[in-house]
mmCIF file of C-alpha atoms in Angstrom:
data_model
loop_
_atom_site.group_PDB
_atom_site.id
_atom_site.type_symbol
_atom_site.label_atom_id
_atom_site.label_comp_id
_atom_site.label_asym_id
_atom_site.label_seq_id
_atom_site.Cartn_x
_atom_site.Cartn_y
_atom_site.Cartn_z
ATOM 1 C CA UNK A 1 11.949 30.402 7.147
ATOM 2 C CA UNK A 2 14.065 33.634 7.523
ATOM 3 C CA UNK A 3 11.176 34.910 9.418
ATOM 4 C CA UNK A 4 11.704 32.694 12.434
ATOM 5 C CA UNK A 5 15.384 32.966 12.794
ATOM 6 C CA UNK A 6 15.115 37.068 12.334
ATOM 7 C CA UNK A 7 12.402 36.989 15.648
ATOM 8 C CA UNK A 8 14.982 34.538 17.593
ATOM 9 C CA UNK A 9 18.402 36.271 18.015
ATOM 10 C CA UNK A 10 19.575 37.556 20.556
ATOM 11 C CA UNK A 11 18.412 41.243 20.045
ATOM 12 C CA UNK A 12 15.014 40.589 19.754
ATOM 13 C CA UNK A 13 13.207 42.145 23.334
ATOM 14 C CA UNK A 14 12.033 39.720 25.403
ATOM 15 C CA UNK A 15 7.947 39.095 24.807
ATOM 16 C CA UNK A 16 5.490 40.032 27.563
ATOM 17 C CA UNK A 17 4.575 37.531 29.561
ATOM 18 C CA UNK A 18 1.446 35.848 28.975
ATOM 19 C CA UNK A 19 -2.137 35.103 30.754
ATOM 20 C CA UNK A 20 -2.044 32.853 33.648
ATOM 21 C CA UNK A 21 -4.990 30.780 31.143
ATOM 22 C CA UNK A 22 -2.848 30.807 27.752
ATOM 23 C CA UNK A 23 0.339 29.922 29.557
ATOM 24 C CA UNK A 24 -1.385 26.708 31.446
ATOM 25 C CA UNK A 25 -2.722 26.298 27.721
ATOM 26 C CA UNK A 26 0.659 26.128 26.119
ATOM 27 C CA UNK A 27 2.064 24.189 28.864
ATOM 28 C CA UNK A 28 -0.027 20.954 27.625
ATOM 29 C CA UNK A 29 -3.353 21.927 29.835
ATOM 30 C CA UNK A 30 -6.219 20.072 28.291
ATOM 31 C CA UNK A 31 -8.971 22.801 27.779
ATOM 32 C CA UNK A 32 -11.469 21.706 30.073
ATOM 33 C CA UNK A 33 -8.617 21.118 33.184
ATOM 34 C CA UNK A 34 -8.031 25.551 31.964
ATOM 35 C CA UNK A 35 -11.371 25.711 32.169
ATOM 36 C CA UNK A 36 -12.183 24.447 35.514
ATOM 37 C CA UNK A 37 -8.867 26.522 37.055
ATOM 38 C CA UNK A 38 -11.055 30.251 35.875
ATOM 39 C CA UNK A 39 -14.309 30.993 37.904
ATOM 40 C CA UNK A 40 -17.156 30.828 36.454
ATOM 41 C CA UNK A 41 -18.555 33.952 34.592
ATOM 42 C CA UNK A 42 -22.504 32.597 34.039
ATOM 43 C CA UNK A 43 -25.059 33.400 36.510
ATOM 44 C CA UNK A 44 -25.358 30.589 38.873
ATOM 45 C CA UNK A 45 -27.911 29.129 37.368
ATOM 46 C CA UNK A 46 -26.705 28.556 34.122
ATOM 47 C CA UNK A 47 -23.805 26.948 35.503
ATOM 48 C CA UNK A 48 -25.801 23.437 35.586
ATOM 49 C CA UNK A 49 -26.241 24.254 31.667
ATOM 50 C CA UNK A 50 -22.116 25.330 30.874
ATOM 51 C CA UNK A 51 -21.082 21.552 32.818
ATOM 52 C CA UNK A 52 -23.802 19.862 30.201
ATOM 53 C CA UNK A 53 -22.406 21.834 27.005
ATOM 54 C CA UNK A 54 -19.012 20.970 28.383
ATOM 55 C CA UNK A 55 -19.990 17.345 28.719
ATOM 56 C CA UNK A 56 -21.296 17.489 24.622
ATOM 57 C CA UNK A 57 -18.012 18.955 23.573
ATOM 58 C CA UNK A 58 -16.035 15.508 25.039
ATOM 59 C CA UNK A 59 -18.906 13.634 23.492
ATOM 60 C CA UNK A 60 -17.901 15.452 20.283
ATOM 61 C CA UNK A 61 -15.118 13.048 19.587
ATOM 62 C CA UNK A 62 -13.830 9.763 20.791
ATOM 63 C CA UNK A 63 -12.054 8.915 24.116
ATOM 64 C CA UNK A 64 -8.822 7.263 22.436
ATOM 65 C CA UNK A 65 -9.041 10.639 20.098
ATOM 66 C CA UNK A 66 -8.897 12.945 22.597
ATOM 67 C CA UNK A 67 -6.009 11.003 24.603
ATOM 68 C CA UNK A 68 -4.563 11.178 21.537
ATOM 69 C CA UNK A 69 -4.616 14.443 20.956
ATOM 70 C CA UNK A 70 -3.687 15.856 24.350
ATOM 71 C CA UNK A 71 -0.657 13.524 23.973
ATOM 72 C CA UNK A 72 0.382 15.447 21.132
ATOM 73 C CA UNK A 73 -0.260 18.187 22.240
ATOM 74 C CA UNK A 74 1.965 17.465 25.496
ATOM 75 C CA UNK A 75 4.750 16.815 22.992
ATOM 76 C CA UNK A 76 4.443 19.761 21.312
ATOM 77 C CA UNK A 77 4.264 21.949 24.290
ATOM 78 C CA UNK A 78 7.679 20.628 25.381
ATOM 79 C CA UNK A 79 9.267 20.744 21.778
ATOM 80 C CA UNK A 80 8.174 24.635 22.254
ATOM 81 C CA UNK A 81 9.158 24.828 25.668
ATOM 82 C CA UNK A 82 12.877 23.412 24.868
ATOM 83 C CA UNK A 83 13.144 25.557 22.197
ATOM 84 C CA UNK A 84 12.474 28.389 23.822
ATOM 85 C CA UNK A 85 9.480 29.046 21.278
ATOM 86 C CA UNK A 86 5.484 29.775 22.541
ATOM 87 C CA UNK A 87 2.816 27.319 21.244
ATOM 88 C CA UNK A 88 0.291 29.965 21.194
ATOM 89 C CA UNK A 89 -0.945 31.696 19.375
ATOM 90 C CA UNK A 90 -0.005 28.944 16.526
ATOM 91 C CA UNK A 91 3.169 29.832 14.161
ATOM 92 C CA UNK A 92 3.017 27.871 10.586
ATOM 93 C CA UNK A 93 7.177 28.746 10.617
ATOM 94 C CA UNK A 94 7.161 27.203 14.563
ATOM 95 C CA UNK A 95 4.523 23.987 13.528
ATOM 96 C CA UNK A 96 6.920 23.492 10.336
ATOM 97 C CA UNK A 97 9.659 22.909 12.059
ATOM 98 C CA UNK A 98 8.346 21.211 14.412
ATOM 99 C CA UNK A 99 7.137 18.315 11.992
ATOM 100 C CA UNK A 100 10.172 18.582 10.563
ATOM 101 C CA UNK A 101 11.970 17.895 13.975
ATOM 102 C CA UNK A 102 9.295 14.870 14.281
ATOM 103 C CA UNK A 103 10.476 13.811 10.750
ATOM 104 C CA UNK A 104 14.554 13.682 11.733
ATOM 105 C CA UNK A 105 14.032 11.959 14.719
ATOM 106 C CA UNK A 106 14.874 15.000 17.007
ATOM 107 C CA UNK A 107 12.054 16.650 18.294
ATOM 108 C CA UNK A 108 12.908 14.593 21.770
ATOM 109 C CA UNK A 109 16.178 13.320 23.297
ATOM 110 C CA UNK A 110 16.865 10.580 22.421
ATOM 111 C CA UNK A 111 13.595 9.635 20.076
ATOM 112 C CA UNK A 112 13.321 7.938 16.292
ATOM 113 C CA UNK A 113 11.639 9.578 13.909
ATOM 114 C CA UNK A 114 7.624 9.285 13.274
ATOM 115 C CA UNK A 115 6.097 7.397 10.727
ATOM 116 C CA UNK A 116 4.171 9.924 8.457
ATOM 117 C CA UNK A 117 0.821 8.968 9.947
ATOM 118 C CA UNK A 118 2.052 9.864 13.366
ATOM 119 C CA UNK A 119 2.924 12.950 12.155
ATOM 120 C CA UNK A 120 -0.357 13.960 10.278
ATOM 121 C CA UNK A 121 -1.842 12.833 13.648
ATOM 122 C CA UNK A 122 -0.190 15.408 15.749
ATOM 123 C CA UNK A 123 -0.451 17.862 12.752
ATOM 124 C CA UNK A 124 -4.030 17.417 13.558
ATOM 125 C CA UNK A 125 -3.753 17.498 16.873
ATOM 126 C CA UNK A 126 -2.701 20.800 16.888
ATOM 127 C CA UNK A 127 -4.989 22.172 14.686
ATOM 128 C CA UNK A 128 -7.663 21.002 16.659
ATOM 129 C CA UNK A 129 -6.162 21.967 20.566
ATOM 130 C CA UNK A 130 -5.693 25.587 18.925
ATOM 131 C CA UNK A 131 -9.376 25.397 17.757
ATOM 132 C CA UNK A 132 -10.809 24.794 21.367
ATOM 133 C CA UNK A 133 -8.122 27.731 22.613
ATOM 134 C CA UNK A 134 -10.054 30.528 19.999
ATOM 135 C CA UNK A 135 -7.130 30.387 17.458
ATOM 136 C CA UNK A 136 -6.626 28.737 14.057
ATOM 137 C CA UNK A 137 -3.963 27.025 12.287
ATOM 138 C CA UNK A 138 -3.608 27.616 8.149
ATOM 139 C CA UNK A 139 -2.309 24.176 7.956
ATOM 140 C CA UNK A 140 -2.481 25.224 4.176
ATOM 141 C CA UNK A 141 0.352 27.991 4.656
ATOM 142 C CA UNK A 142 3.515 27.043 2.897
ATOM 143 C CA UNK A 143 5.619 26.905 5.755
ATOM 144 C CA UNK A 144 3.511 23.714 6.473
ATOM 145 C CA UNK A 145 2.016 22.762 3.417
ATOM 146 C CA UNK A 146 5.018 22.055 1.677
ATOM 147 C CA UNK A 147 7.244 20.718 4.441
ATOM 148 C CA UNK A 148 4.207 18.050 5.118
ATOM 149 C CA UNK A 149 4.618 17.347 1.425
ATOM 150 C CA UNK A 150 8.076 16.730 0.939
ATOM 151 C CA UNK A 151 7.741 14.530 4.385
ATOM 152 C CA UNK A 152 5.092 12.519 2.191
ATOM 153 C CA UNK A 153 7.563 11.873 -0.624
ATOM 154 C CA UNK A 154 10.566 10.811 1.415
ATOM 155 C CA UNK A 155 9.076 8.838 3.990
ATOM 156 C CA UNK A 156 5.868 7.650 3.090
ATOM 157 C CA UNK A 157 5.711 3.886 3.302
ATOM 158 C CA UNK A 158 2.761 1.471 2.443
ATOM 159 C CA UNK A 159 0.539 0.605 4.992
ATOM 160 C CA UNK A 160 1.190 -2.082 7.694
ATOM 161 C CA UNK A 161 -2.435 -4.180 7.428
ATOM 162 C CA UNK A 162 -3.317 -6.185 10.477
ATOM 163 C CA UNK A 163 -3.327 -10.088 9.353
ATOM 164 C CA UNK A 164 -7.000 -11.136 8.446
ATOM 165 C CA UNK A 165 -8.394 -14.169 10.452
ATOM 166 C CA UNK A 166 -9.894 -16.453 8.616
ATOM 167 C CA UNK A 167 -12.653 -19.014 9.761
ATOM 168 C CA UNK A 168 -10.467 -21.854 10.309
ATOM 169 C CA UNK A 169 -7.770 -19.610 12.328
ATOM 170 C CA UNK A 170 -11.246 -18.456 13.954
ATOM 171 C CA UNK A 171 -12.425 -22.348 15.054
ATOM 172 C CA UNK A 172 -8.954 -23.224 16.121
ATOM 173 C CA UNK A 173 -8.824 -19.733 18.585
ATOM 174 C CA UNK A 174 -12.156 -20.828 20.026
ATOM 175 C CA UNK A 175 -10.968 -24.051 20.744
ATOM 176 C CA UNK A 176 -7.889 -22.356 23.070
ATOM 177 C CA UNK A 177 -11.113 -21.119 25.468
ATOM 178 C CA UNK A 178 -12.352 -22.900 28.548
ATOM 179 C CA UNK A 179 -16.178 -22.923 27.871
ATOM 180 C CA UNK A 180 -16.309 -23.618 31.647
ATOM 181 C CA UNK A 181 -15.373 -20.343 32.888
ATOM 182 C CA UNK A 182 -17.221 -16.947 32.737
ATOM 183 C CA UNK A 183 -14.086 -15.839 31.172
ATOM 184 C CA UNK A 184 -14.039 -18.140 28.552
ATOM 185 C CA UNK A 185 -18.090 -17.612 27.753
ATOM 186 C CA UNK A 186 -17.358 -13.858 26.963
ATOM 187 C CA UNK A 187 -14.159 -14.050 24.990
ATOM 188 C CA UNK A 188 -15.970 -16.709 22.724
ATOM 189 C CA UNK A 189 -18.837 -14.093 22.122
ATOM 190 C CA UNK A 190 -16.963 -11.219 21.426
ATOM 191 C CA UNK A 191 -14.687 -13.315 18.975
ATOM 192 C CA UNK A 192 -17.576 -14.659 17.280
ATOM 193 C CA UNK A 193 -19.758 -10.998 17.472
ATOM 194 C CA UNK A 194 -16.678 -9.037 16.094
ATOM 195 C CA UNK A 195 -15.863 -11.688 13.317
ATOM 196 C CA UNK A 196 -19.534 -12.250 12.010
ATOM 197 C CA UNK A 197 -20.348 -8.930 12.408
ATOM 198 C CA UNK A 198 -17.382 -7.572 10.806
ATOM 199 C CA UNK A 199 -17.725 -4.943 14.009
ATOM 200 C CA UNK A 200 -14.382 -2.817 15.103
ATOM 201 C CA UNK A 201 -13.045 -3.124 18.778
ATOM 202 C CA UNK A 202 -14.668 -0.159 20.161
ATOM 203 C CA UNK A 203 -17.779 -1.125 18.460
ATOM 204 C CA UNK A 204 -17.856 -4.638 20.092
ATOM 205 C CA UNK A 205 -17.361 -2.886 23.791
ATOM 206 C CA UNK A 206 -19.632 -0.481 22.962
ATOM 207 C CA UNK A 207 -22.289 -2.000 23.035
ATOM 208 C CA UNK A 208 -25.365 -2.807 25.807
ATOM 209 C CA UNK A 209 -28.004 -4.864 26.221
ATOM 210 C CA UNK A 210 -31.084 -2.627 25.744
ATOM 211 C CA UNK A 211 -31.484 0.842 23.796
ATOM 212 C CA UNK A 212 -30.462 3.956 26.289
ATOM 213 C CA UNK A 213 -28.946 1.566 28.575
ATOM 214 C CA UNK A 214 -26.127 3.926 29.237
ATOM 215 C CA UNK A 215 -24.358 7.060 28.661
ATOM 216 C CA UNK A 216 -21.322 5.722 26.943
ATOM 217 C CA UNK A 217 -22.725 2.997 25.007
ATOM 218 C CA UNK A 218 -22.248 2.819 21.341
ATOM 219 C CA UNK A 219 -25.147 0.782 20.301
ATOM 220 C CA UNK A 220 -27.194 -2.238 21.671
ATOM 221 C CA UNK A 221 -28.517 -5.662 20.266
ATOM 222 C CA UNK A 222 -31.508 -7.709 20.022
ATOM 223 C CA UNK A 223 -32.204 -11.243 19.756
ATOM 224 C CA UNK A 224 -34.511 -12.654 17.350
ATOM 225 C CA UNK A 225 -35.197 -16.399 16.333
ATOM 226 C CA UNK A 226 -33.292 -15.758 13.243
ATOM 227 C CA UNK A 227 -29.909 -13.949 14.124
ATOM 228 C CA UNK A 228 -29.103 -11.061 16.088
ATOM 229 C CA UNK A 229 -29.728 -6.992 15.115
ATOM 230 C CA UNK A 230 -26.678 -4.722 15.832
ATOM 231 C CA UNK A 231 -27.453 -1.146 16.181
ATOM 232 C CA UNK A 232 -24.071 0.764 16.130
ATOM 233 C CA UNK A 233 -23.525 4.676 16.491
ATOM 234 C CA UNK A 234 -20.857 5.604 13.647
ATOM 235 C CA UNK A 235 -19.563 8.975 12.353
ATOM 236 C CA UNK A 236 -21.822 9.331 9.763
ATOM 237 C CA UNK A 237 -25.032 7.980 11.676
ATOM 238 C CA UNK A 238 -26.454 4.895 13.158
ATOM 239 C CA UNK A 239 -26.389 1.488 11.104
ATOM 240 C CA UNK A 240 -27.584 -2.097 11.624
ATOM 241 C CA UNK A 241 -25.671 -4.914 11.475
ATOM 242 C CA UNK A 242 -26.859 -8.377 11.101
ATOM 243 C CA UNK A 243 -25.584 -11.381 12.789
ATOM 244 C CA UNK A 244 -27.055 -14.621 11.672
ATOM 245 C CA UNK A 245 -27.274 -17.602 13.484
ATOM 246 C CA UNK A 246 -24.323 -20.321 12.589
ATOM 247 C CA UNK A 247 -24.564 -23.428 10.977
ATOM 248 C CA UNK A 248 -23.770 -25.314 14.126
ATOM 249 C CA UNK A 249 -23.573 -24.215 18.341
ATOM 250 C CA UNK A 250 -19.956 -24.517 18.495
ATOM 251 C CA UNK A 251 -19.399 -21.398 16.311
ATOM 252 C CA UNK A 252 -22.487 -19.635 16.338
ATOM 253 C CA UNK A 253 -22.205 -16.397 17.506
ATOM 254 C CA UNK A 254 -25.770 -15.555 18.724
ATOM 255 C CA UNK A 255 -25.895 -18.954 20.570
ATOM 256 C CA UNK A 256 -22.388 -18.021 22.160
ATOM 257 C CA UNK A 257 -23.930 -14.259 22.867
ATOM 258 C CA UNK A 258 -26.557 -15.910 24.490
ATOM 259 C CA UNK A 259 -24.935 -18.292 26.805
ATOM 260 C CA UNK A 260 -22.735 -15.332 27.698
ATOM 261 C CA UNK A 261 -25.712 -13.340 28.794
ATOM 262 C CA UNK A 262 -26.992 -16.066 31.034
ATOM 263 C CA UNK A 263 -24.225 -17.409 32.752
ATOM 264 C CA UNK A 264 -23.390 -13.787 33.207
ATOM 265 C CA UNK A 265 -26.783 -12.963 34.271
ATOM 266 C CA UNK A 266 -26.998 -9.507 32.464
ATOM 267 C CA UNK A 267 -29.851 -7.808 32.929
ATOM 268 C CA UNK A 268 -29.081 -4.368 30.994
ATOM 269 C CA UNK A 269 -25.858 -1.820 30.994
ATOM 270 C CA UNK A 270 -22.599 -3.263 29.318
ATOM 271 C CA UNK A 271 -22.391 -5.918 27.531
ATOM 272 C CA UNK A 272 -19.175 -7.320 27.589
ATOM 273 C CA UNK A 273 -18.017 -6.522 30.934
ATOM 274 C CA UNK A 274 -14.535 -7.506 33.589
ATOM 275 C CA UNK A 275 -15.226 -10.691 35.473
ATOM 276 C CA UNK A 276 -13.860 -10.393 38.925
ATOM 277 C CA UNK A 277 -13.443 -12.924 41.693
ATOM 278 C CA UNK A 278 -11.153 -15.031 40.266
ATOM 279 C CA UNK A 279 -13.579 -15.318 37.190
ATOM 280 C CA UNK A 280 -16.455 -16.213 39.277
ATOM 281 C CA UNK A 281 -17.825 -13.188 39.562
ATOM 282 C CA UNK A 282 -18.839 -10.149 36.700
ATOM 283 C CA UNK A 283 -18.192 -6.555 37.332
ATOM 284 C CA UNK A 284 -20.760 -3.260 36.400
ATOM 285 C CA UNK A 285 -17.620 -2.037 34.536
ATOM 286 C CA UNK A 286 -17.730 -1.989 30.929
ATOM 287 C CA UNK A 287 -14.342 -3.518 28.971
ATOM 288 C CA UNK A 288 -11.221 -1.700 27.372
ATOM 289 C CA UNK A 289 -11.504 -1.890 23.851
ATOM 290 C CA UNK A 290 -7.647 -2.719 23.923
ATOM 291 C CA UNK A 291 -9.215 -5.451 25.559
ATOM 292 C CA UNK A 292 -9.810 -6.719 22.496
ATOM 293 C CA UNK A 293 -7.129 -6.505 20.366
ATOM 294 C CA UNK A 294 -5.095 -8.672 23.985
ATOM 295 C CA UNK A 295 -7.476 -11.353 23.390
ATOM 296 C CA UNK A 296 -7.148 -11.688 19.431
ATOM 297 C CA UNK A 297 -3.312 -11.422 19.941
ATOM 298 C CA UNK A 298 -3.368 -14.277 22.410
ATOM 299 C CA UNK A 299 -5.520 -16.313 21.134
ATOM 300 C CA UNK A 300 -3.879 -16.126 17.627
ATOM 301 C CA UNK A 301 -0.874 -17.266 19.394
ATOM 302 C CA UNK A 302 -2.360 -20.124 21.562
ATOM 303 C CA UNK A 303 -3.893 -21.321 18.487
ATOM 304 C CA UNK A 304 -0.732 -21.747 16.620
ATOM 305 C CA UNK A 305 -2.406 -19.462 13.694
ATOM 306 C CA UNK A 306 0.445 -18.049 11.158
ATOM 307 C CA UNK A 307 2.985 -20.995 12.924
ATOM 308 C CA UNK A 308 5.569 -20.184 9.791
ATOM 309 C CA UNK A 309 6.508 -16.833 11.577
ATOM 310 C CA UNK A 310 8.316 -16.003 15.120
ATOM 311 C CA UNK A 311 5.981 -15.555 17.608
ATOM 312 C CA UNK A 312 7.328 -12.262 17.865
ATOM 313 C CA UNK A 313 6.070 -11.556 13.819
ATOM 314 C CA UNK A 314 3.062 -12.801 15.073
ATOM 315 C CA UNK A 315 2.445 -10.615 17.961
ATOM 316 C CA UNK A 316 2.982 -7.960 15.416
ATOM 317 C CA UNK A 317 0.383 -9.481 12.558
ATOM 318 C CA UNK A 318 -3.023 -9.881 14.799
ATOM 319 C CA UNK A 319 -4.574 -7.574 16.203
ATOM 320 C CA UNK A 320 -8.793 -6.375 16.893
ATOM 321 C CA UNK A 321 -8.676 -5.539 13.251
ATOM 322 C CA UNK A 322 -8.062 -8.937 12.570
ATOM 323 C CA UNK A 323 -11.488 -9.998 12.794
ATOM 324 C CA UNK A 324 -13.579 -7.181 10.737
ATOM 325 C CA UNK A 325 -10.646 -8.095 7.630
ATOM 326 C CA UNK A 326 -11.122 -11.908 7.982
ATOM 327 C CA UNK A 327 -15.343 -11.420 7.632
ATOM 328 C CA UNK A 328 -14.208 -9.300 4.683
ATOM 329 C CA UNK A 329 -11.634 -11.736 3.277
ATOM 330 C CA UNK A 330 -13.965 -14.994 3.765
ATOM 331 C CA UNK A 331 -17.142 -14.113 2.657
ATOM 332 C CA UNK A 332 -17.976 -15.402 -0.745
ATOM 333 C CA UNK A 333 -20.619 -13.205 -1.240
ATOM 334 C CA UNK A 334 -21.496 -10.305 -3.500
ATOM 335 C CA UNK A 335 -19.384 -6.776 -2.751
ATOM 336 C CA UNK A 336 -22.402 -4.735 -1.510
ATOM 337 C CA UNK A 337 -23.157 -7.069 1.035
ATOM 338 C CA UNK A 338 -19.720 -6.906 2.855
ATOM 339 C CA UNK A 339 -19.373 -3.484 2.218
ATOM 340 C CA UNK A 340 -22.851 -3.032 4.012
ATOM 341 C CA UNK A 341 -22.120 -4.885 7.031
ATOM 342 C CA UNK A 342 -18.651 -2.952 7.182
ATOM 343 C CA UNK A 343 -20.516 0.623 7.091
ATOM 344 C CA UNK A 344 -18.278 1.344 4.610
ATOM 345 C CA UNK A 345 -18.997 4.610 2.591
ATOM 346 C CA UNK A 346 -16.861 3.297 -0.957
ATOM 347 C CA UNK A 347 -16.342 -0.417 -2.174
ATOM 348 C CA UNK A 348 -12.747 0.761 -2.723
ATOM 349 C CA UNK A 349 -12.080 0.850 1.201
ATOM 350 C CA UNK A 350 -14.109 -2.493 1.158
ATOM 351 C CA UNK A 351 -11.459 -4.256 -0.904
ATOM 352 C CA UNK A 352 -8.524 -2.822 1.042
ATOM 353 C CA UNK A 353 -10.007 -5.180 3.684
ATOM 354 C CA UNK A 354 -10.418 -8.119 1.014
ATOM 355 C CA UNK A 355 -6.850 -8.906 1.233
ATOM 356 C CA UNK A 356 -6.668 -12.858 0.935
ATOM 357 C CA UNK A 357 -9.810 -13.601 -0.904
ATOM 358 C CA UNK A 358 -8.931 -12.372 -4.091
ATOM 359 C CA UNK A 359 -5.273 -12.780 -4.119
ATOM 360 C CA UNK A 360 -4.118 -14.341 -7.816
ATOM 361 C CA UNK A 361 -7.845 -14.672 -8.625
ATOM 362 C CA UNK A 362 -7.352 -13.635 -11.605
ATOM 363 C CA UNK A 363 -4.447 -14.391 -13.218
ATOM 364 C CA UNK A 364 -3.452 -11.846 -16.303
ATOM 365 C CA UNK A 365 -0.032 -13.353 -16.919
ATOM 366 C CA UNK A 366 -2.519 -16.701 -18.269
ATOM 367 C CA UNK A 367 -4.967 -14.631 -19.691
ATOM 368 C CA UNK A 368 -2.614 -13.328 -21.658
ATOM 369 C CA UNK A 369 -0.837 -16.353 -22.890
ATOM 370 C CA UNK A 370 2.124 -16.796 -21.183
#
C-alpha cells in the first residue's frame, strides 16, 4: 500500500473541503436523514411520489439489516475520522486497512478483534452505504481482495450453531408457562408455531391474522380443520408452510394458536403482539423479534434443558434458532420434506440444521470391521 502512505505525509496539500451533503454522508448520516436535510428538487407534486419511492428503498431490505449496516457504517466513519482519512469517495487502500484494523483488534480504543463474519458484514456494509451515496466499491481490488483472504485463513473459525431443541426439551419449556395468563397463552403459541413450523424469529412476528392486514407484516395464517397454512414473504418469494394439528391439546400448536387468538380477542393486524396491563390487557403493537430468541433463552433455562452445562453455557447455546434446528433435527421424515418446510434452496443447508438426528448414524469404523 505505498500508495496510501505517499498521499498521507506531511507535504501532501491539504484537500478541499467537501459538500455540506458528502461530509454529513461520511460522518455516519444514514442516506435518507442526508436526504431529508437538502430541499426538495421535484415539482411539488411529485413530492408525494419521491416520499413513496423512498419508503420502497427501506422496504428493499430488512430492518435489523439496515441497523446493521448504518452501525457499520458509524464505525467506519470514525475509524476514518481518527485517522484523519475521508470515507468518501471509497479507497480499496483506506477499506483494506481498515479490515485489517478490525482484524488486530485496533480499529477502536480499547476493542477485540472481529470474528471474520463481523468483518465481511461491515465489508458489506460499506459496499452497500457507498452504493446509495452514487459511488462503488471494487471489493475485488487487491488491496481488499487479498487482505479479506489472508483474514479468512488466519482467523476463520467453524461456526458457533445455536443448540437444537428437541421435542422433549420443547414439552418440558411449555410446562414452565402459566396457561392462565395472556402471557403465557402467546409464548406457548409462538413456541409451538416456530418449532412445528420450522419458522425463523422474524418470520414468527411477522406474521398477521388476515392477508394485507398491515404494512409490515411478513405473511399471515389460516385455520383449517386439518392444520394451519403459513404464508411467509422470503427473499426469493412467498412460500407456504404447513402446520398440522398435534397428536394431543397440550402440544398442539394450532389448538395453542387458537386459544391465543381468543383469549386475546384478535380480530386482524399482528399476531403476536405486547400484553400490557400487568398481562391483562394486549397492545396494537406488534412484538420484537428479539422477543423471541428472550423467551427460548428463558424458557430453556427454566426448564432445566442442557442441565450438564453452567447456566451461563446455556445462555450462550439457545437461542430463536433453536426451534427451526430442533424441527430439523427431530423429524424422522424424508429430506425433501424438511427441507420444504425450511424454504431451503439446497438439501446441503438442510443438513447443516440436522445436527443431532444423524449423529453416529452410521457408523464406518463398524462397517469397516473394526
Amino acid at each position: 500500500m505505498d500508495r496510501f502512505d505517499d498521499e498521507n505525509t506531511d507535504n501532501h496539500p491539504p484537500q478541499p473541503s467537501a459538500e455540506p451533503q458528502d461530509a454529513a454522508m461520511a460522518e455516519g448520516k444514514s442516506a435518507t436523514a442526508v436526504a431529508a436535510s437538502v430541499p426538495p428538487r421535484l415539482p411539488t407534486h411529485l413530492q408525494d411520489l419521491t416520499d413513496r419511492a423512498r419508503g420502497y428503498v427501506e422496504a428493499a431490505s430488512s430492518v435489523n439489516t439496515r441497523k446493521a449496516y448504518a452501525s457499520d457504517w458509524k464505525h467506519f466513519s470514525a475509524w476514518c475520522r481518527r485517522q484523519n482519512l475521508a470515507a468518501l469517495p471509497p479507497d480499496p487502500e483506506v477499506v483494506g486497512l481498515y479490515i485489517t484494523a478490525c482484524a488486530s483488534g485496533t480499529a477502536e480504543r480499547g476493542g477485540k478483534p472481529n470474528t471474520v463474519s463481523t468483518i465481511e458484514r461491515r465489508l458489506a456494509a460499506i459496499g452497500w452505504n457507498c452504493a446509495q451515496r452514487g459511488t462503488k466499491l471494487d471489493r475485488k481490488d487487491r488491496a481488499i481482495a487479498t487482505v479479506m483472504a489472508g483474514i479468512r485463513n488466519r482467523h476463520a473459525a467453524p461456526p458457533r450453531q445455536k443448540e437444537a431443541l428437541l421435542p422433549e426439551d420443547l414439552i418440558a419449556m411449555l410446562e414452565t408457562l402459566d396457561r392462565g395468563t395472556l402471557r403465557g397463552l402467546r409464548d406457548r403459541a409462538m413456541l409451538l408455531v416456530g418449532f412445528a413450523g420450522g419458522l425463523r424469529r422474524s418470520e414468527i412476528t411477522g406474521l398477521d391474522l388476515g392477508r394485507d392486514q398491515s404494512e409490515d407484516g411478513r405473511g399471515w395464517i389460516e385455520i383449517f380443520d386439518k392444520g394451519a397454512l403459513v404464508t411467509l414473504r422470503g427473499k426469493t418469494g412467498w412460500r407456504e408452510v404447513e402446520i398440522g394439528r398435534g397428536s394431543s391439546d397440550a402440544t398442539c400448536p394450532v389448538t395453542a394458536l387458537e386459544t391465543w387468538i381468543r383469549f386475546a380477542k384478535i380480530a386482524r393486524g399482528p399476531l403476536f403482539r405486547r400484553v400490557t396491563g400487568q398481562g391483562k390487557d394486549v397492545g396494537p403493537d406488534r412484538l420484537n423479534d428479539q422477543e423471541v430468541a428472550r423467551l427460548v433463552k428463558k424458557a430453556a433455562l427454566a426448564a432445566g434443558v442442557r442441565g450438564d452445562l453452567s447456566e451461563a453455557e446455556r445462555a450462550q447455546k439457545f437461542a430463536g434458532h433453536s426451534l427451526r434446528a430442533g424441527l430439523a433435527s427431530s423429524a424422522e421424515v424424508d429430506e425433501r420434506h424438511v427441507q420444504k418446510q425450511l424454504g431451503h434452496a439446497s438439501a446441503e443447508m438442510t443438513r447443516r440444521y440436522q445436527r443431532r438426528r444423524d449423529r453416529f448414524r452410521v457408523n464406518l469404523t463398524k462397517a469397516a470391521g473394526l
